[in-house]
CSV table of C-alpha atoms in Angstrom, one decimal:
chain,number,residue,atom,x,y,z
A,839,UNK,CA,-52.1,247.7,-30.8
A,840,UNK,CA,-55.9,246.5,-30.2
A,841,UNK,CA,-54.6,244.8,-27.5
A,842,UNK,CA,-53.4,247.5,-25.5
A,843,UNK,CA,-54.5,249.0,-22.4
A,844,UNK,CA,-55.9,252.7,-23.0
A,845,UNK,CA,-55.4,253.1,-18.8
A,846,UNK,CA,-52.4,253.2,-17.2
A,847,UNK,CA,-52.4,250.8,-13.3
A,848,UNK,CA,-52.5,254.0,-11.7
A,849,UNK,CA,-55.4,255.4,-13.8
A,850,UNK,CA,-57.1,251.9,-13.1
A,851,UNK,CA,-56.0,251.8,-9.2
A,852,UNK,CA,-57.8,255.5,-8.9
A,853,UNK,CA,-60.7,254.4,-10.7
A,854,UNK,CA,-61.2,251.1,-8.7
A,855,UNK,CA,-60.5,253.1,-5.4
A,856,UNK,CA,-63.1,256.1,-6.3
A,857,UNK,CA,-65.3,253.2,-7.1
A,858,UNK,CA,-65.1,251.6,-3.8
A,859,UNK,CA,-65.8,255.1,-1.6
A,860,UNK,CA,-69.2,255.4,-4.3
A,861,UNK,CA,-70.2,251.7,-3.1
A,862,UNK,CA,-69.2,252.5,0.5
A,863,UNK,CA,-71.3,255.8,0.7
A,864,UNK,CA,-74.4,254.1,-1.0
A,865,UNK,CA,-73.9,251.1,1.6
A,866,UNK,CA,-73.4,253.7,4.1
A,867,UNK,CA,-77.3,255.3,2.8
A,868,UNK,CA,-78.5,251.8,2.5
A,869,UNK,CA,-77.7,251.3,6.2
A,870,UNK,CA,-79.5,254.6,6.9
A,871,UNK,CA,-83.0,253.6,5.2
A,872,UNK,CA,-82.9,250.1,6.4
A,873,UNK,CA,-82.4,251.5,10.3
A,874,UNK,CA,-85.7,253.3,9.7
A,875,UNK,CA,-87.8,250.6,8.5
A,876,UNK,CA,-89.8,248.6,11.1
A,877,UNK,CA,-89.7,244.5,10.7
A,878,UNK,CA,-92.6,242.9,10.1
A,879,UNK,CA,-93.4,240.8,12.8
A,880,UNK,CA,-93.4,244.2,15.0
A,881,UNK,CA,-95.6,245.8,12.8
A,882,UNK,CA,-98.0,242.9,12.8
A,883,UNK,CA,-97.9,243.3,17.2
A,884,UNK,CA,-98.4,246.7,16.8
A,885,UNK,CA,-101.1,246.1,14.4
A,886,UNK,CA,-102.8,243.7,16.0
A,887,UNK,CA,-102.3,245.8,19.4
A,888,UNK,CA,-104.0,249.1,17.9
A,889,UNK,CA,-107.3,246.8,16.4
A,890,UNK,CA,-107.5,245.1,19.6
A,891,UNK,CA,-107.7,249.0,21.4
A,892,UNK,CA,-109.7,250.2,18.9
A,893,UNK,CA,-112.1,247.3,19.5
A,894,UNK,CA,-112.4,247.7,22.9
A,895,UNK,CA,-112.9,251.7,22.7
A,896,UNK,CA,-115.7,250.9,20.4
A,897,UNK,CA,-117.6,248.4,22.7
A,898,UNK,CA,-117.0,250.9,25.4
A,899,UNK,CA,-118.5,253.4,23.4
A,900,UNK,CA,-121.6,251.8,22.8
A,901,UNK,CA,-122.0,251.1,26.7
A,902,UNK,CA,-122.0,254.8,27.3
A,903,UNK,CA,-124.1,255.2,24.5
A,904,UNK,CA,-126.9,252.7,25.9
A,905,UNK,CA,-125.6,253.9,29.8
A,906,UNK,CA,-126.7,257.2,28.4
A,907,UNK,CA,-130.1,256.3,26.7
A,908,UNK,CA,-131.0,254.5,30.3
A,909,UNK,CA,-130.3,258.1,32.1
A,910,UNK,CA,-131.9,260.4,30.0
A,911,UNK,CA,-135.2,257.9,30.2
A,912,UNK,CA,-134.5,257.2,33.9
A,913,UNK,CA,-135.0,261.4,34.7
A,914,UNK,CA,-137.5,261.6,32.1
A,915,UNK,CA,-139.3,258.8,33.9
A,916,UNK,CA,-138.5,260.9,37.3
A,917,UNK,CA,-140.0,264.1,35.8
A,918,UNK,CA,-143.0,262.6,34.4
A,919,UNK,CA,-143.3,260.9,37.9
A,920,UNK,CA,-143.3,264.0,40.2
A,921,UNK,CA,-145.7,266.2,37.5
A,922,UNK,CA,-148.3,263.6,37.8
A,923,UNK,CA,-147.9,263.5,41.8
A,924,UNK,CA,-147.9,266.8,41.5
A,925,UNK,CA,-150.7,267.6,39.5
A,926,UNK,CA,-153.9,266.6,42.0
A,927,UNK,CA,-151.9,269.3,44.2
A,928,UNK,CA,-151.5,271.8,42.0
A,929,UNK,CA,-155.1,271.3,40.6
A,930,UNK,CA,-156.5,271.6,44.1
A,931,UNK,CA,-154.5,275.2,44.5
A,932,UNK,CA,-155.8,276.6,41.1
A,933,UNK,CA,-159.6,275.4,41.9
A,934,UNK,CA,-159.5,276.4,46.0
A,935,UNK,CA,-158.0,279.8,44.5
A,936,UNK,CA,-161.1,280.4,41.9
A,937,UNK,CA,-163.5,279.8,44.8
């Protein structure tokens, strides 16, 4: 009696079947997740791609930074320039004015 099968072959047929559509659906999900991931040699380009931008963006950073330090001494340079040509001039007004 041991030796007996509790299921009958059309129990056992509906249980392999329903088994099947479960394995088919998660397959099916599998698929889904795996169309989303990004393989690793792309990643690595694009990786590579972003440092090398990044890189550049920050070297051209700091040449605006030192293109702007030049300016600003550059027109300081002007302004100190045109006060001290100016000043015999303007010294010449206020003194001819007091006399």
């Amino acid at each position: 009696m041991a030796d007996e099968p509790s299921m009958s072959n059309g129990e056992l047929g509906r249980l392999i079947q329903s088994l099947r559509e479960d394995m088919r659906e998660d397959m099916g999900q599998l698929n889904l997740r795996l169309d989303k991931v990004v393989p690793v040699d792309v990643y690595t380009i694009e990786k590579t791609t972003i440092t090398e931008r990044v890189s550049a963006l920050e070297t051209q950073r700091e040449k605006d930074a030192e293109r702007i330090i030049a300016t600003r001494r550059w027109m300081v340079g002007v302004v100190i320039t045109v006060v001290v040509a100016l000043l015999p001039y303007l010294i010449a007004i206020v003194t001819g004015a007091r006399a």
